[in-house]
PDB file of C-alpha atoms in Angstrom:
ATOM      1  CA  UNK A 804       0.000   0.000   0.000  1.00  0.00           C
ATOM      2  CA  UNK A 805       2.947   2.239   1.123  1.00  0.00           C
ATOM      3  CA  UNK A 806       4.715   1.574  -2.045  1.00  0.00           C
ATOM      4  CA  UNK A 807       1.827   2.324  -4.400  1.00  0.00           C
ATOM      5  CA  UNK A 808       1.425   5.729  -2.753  1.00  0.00           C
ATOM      6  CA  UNK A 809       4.755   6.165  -3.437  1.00  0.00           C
ATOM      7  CA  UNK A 810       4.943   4.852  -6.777  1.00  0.00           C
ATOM      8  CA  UNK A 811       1.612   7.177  -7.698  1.00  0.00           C
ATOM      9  CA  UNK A 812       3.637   9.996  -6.212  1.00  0.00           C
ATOM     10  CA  UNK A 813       6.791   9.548  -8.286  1.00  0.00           C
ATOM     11  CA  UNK A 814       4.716   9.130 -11.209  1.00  0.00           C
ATOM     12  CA  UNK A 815       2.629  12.381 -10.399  1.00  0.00           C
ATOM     13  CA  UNK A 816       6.264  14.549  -9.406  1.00  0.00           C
ATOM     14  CA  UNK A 817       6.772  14.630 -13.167  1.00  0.00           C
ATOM     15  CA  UNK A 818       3.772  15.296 -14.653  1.00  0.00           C
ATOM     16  CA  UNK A 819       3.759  18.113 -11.684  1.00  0.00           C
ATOM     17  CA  UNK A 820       7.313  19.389 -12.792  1.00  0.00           C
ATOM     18  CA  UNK A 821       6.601  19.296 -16.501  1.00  0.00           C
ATOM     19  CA  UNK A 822       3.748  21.398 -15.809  1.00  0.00           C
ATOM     20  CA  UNK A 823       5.760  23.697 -13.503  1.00  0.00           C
ATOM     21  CA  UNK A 824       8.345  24.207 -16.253  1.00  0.00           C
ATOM     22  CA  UNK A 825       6.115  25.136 -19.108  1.00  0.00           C
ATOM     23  CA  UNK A 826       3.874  27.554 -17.113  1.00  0.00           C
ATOM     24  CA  UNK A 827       7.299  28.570 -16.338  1.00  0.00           C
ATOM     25  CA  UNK A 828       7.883  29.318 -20.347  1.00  0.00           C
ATOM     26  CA  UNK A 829       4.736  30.546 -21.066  1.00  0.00           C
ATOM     27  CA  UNK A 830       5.713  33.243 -18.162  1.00  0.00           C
ATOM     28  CA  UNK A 831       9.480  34.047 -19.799  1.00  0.00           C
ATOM     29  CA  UNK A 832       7.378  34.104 -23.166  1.00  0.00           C
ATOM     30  CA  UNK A 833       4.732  36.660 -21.936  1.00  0.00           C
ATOM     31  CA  UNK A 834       6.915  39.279 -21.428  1.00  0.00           C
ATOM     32  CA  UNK A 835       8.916  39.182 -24.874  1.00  0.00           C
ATOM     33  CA  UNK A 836       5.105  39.275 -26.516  1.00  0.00           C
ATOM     34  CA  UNK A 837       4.090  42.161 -24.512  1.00  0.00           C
ATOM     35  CA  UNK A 838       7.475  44.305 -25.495  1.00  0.00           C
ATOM     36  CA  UNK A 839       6.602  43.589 -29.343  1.00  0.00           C
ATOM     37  CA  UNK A 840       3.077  44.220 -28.399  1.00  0.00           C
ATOM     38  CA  UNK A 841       3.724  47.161 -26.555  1.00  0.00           C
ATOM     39  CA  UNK A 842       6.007  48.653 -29.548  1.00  0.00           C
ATOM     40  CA  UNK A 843       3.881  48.102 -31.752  1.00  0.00           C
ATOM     41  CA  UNK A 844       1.473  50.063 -29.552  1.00  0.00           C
ATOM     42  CA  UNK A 845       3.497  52.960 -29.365  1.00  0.00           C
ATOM     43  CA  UNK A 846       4.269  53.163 -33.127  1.00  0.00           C
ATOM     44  CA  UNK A 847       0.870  53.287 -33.558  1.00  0.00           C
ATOM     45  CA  UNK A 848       0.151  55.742 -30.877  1.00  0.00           C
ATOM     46  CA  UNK A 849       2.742  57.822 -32.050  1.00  0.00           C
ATOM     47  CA  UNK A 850       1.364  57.404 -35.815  1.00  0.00           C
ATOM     48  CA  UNK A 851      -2.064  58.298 -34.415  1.00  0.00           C
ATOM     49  CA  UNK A 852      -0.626  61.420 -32.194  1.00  0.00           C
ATOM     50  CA  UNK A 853       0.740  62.730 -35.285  1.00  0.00           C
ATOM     51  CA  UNK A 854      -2.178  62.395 -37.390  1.00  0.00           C
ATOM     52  CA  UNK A 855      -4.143  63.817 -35.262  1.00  0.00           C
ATOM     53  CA  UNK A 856      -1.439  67.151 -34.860  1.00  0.00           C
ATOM     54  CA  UNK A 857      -2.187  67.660 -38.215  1.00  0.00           C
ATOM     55  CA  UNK A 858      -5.308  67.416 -38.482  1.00  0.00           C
ATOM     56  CA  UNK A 859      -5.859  70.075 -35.306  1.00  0.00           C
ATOM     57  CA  UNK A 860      -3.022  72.159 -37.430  1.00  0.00           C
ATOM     58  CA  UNK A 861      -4.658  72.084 -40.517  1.00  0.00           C
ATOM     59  CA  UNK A 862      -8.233  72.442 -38.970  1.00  0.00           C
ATOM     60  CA  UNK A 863      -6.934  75.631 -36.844  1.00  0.00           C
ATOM     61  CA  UNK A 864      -5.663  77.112 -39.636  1.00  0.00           C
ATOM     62  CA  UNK A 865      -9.002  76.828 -41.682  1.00  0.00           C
ATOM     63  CA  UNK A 866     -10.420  78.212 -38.385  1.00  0.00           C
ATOM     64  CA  UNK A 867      -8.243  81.196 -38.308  1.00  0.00           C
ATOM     65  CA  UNK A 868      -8.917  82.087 -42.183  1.00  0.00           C
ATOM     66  CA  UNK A 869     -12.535  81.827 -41.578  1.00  0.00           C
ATOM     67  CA  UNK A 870     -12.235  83.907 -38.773  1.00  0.00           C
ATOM     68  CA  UNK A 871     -10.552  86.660 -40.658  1.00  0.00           C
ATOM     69  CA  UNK A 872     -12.973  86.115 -43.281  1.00  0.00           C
ATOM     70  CA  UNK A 873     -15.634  86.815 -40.761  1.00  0.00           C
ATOM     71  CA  UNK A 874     -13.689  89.480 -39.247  1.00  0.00           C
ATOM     72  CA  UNK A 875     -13.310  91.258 -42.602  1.00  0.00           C
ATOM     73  CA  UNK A 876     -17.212  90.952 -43.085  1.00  0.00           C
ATOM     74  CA  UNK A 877     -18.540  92.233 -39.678  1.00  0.00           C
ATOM     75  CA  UNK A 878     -16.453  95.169 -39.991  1.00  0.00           C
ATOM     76  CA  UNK A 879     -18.128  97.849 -38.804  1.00  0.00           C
ATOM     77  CA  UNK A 880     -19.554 100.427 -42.060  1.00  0.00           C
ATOM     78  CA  UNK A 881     -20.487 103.970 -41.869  1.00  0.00           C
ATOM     79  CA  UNK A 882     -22.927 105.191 -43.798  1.00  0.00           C
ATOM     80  CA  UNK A 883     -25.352 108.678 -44.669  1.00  0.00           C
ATOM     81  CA  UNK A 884     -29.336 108.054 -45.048  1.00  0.00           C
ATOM     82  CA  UNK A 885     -31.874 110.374 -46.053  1.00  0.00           C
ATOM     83  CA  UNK A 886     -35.522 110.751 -45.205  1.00  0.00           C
ATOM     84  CA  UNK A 887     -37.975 112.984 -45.727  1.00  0.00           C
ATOM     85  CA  UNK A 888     -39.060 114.276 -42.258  1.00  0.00           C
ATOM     86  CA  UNK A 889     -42.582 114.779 -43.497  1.00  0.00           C
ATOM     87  CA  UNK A 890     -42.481 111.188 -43.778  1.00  0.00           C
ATOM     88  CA  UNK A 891     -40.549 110.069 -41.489  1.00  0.00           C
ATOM     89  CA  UNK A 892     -37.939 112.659 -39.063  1.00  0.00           C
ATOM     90  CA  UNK A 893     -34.737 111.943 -36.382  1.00  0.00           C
ATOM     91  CA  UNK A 894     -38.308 112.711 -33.836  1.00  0.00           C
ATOM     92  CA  UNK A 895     -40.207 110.114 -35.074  1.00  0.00           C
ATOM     93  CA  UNK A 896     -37.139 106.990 -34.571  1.00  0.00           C
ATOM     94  CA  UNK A 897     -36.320 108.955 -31.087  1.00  0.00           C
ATOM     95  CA  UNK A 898     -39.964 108.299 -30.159  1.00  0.00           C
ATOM     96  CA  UNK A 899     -39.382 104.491 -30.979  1.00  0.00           C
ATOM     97  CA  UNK A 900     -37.013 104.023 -27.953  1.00  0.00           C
ATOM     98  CA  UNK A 901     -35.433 101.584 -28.024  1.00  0.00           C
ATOM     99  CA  UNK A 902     -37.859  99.760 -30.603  1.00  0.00           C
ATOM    100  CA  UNK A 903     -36.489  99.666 -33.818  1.00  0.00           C
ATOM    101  CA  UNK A 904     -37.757 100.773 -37.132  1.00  0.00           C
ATOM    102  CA  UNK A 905     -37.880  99.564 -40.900  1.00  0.00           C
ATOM    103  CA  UNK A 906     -36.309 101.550 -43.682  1.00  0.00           C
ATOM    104  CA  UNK A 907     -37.870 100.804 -46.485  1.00  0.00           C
ATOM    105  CA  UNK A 908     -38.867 102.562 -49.526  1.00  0.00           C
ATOM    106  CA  UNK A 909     -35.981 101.892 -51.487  1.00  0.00           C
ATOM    107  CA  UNK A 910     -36.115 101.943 -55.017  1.00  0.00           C
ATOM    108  CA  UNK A 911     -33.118 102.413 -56.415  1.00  0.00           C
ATOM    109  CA  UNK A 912     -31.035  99.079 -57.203  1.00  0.00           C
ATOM    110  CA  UNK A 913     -27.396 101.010 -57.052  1.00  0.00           C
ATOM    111  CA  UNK A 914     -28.847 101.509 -53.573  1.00  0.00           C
ATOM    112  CA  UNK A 915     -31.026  97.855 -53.414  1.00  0.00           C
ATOM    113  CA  UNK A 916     -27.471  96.284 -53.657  1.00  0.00           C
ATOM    114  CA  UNK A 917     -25.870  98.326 -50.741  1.00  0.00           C
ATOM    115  CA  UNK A 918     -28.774  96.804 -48.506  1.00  0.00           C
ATOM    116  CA  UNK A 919     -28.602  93.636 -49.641  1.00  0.00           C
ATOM    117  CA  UNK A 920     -24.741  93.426 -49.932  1.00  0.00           C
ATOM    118  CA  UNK A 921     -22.964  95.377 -47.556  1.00  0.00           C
ATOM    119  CA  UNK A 922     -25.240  96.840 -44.059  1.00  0.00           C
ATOM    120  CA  UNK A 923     -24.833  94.930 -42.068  1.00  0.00           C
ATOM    121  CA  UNK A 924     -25.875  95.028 -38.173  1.00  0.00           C
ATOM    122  CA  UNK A 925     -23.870  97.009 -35.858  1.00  0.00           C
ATOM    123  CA  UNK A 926     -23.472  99.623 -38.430  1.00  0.00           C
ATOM    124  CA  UNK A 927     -24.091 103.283 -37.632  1.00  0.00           C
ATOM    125  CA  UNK A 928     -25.400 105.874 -39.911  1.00  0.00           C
ATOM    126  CA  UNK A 929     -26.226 109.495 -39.811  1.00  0.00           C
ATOM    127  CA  UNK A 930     -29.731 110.485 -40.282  1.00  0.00           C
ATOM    128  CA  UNK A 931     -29.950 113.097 -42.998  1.00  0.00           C
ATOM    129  CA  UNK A 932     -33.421 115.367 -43.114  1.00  0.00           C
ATOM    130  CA  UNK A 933     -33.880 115.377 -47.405  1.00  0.00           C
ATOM    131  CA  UNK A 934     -36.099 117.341 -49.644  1.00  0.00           C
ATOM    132  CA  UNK A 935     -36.365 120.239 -46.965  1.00  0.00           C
ATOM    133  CA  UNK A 936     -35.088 123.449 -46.676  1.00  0.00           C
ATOM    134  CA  UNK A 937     -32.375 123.711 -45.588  1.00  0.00           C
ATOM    135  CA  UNK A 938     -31.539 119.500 -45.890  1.00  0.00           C
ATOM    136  CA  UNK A 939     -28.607 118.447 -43.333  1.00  0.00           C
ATOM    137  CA  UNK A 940     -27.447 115.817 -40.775  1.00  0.00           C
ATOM    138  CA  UNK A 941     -29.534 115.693 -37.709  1.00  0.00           C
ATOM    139  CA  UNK A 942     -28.408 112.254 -35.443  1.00  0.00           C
ATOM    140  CA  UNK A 943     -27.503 109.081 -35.990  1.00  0.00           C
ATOM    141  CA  UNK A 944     -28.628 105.647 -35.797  1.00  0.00           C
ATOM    142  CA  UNK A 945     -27.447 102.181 -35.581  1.00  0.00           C
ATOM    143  CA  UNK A 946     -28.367  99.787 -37.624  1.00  0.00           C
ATOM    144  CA  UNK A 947     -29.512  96.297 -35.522  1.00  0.00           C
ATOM    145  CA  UNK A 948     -31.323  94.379 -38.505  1.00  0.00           C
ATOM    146  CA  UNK A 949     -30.160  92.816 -41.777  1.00  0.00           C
ATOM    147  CA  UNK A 950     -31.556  93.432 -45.621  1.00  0.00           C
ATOM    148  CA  UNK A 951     -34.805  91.738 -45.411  1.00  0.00           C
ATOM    149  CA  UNK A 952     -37.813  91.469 -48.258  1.00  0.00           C
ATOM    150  CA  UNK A 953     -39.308  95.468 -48.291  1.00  0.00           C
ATOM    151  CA  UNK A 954     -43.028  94.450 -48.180  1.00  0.00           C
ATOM    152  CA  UNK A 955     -44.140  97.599 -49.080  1.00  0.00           C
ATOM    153  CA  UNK A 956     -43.093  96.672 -52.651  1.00  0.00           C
ATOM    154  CA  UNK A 957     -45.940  94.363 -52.706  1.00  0.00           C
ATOM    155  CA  UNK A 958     -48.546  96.257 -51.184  1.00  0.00           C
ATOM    156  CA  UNK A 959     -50.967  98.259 -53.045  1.00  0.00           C
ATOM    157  CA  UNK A 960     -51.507 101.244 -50.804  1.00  0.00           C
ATOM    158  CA  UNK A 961     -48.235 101.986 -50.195  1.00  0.00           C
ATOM    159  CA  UNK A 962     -46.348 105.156 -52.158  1.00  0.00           C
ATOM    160  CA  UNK A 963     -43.829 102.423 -53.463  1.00  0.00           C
ATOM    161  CA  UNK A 964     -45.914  99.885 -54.516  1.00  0.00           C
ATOM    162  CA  UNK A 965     -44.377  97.840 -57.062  1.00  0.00           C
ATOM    163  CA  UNK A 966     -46.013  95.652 -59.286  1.00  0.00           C
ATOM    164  CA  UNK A 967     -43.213  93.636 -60.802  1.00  0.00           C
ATOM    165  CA  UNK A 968     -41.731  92.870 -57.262  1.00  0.00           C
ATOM    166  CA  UNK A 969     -42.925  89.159 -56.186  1.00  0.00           C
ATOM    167  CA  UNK A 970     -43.075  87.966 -52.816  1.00  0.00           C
ATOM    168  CA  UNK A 971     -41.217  84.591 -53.692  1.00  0.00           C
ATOM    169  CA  UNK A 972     -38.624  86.571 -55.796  1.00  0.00           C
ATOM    170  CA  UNK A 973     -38.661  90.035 -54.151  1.00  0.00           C
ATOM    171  CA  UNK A 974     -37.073  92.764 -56.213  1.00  0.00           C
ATOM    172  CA  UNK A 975     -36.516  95.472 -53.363  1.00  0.00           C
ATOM    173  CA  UNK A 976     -34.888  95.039 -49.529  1.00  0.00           C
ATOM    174  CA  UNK A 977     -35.270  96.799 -46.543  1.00  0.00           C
ATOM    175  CA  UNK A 978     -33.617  96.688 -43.503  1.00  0.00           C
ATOM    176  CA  UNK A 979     -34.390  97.753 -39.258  1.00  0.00           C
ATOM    177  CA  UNK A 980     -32.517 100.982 -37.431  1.00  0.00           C
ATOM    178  CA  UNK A 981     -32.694 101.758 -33.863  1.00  0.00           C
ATOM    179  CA  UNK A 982     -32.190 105.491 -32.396  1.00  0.00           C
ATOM    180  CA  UNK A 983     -28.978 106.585 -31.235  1.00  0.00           C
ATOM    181  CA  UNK A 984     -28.681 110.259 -30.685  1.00  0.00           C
ATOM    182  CA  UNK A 985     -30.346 113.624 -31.810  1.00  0.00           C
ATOM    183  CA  UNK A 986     -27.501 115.886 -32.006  1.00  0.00           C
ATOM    184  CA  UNK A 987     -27.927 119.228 -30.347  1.00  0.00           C
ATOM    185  CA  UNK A 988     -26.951 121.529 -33.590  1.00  0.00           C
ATOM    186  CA  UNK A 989     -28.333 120.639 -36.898  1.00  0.00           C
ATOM    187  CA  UNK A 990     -26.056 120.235 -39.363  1.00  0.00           C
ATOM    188  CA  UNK A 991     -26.890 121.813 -42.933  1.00  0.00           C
ATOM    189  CA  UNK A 992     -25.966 120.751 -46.343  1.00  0.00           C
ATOM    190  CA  UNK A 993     -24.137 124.492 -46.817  1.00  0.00           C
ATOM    191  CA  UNK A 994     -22.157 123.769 -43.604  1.00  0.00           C
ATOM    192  CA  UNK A 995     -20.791 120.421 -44.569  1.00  0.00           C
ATOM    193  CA  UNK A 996     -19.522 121.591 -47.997  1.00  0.00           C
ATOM    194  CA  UNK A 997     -17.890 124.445 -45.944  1.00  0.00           C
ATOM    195  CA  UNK A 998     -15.733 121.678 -44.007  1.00  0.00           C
ATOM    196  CA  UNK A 999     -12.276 121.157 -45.417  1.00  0.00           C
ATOM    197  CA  UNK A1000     -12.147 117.824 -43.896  1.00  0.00           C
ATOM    198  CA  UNK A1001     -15.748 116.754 -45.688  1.00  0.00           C
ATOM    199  CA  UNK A1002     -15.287 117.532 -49.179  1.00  0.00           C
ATOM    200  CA  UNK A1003     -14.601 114.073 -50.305  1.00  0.00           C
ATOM    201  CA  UNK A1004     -18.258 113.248 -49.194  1.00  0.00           C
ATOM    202  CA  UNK A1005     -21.090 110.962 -52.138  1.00  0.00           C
ATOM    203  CA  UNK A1006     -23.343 113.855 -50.721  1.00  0.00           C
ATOM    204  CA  UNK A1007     -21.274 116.506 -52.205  1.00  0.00           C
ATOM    205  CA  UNK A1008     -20.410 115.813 -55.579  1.00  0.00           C
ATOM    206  CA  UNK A1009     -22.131 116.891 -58.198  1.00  0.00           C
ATOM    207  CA  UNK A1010     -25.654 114.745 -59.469  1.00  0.00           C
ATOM    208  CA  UNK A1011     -25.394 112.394 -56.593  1.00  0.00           C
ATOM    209  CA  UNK A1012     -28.853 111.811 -55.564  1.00  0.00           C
ATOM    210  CA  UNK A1013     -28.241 108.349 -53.631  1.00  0.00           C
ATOM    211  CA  UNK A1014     -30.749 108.000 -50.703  1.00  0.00           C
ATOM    212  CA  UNK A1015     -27.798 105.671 -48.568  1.00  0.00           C
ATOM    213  CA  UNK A1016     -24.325 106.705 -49.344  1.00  0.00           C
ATOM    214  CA  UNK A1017     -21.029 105.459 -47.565  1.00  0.00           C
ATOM    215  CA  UNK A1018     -19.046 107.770 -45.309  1.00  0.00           C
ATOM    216  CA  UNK A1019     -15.475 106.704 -43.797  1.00  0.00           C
ATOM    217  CA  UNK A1020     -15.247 106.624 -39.866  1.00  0.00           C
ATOM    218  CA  UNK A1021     -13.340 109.380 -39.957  1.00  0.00           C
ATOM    219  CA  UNK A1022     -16.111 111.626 -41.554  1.00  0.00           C
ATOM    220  CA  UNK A1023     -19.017 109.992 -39.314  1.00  0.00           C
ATOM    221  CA  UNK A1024     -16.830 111.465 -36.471  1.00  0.00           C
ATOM    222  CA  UNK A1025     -16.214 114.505 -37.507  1.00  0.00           C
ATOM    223  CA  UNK A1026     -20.228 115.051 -38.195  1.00  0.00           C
ATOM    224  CA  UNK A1027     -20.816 113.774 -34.667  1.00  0.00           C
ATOM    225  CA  UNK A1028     -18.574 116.006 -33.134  1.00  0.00           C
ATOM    226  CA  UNK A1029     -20.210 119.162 -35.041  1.00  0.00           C
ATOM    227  CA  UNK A1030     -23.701 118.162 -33.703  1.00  0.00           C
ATOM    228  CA  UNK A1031     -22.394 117.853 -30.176  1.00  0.00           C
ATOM    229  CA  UNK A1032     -21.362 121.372 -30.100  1.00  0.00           C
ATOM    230  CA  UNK A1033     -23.476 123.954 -28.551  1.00  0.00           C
ATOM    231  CA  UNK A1034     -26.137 125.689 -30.727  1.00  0.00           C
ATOM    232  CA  UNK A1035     -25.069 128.855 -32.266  1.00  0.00           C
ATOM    233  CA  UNK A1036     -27.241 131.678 -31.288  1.00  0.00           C
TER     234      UNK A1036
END
């Protein structure tokens, strides 16, 4: 009985050992396929890291031109309109608040493609009393909505009802002004051709008869500053 515990035991030892030694291997063996595994790893996280540089490279550098794309766009315009103020005066915005107000009207496509293409919100304009004797600058206004269809193109009862204009195409723009400041002088036409700094104004050249004309910052300032001053008595 002794002897054929001990024989089952030498026979086991063995089979015991031989299992020993090649869990042993397997355990040399798992590190040397981890290294490769682990370099390989790296190479590709390294690939990957790369890749991915350039693509945040190349995507901030689309970023940045769109950016200065937009920047150029929202640039902030200056700009001279004219109304009537039998139809519409510097009193009757400044009694809007701080409700804005259409300006429509427009039928003029030199003009029509200013509104459409170029003001923009944010811009600020002077308000220019037209038609009127004496005509001049008043106050100013900002401009806080974008070229939209001018329904009064379509509408029968209006002054600038326009037949040919359709709703689905529309022919003639408008777009919303809020009211910034009534300036405490008013400003004639007479006065601004007398300014040296003016005279490369649209208003003051010869046969211009543009309701909306451009002015540089520089003028807009300088138009301001006049109205600010105290009346002349």
């Amino acid at each position: 009985s002794l002897h054929f515990v001990k024989t089952q035991e030498e026979m086991a030892a063995p089979v015991r050992r031989s299992e020993r030694l090649k869990k042993k291997k397997d355990k040399k063996a798992i590190p040397e396929d981890a290294a490769v595994t682990a370099a390989s790893t790296a190479r590709a996280a390294k690939a990957i890291s790369k890749n991915t540089k350039n693509i945040a490279k190349n995507t901030n550098i689309a970023k940045s031109a769109r950016n200065d794309s937009d920047e150029k766009q929202k640039t902030k315009k200056y700009w001279l309109m004219k109304s009537e103020p039998d139809a519409f005066s510097i009193d009757d915005l400044k009694a809007k608040g701080s409700n804005s107000e259409h300006w429509d009207g427009i039928r003029n496509y030199q003009v029509r493609n200013m509104i459409r293409d170029e003001i923009q919100c944010g811009d600020e304009a002077l308000f220019y009393h037209s038609n009127c004797k004496p005509p001049g600058v008043v106050g100013s206004m900002v401009v806080c909505r974008e070229c939209y269809a001018d329904h009064t193109a379509f509408d029968k009862t209006e002054k600038y009802y326009d037949p040919k204009s359709d709703p689905n195409n529309p022919r003639w723009f408008m777009f919303d002004v809020r009211f910034q400041n009534k300036f405490n002088r008013f400003i004639s036409l007479n006065e601004l051709k007398q300014a040296k700094e003016l005279q490369t104004m649209r208003i003051l050249q010869r046969g211009n008869r543009l309701s909306i004309t451009p002015i540089t910052k520089n003028e807009y300032e300088i138009i301001c500053k006049m109205g600010q001053m105290k009346a002349q008595n």
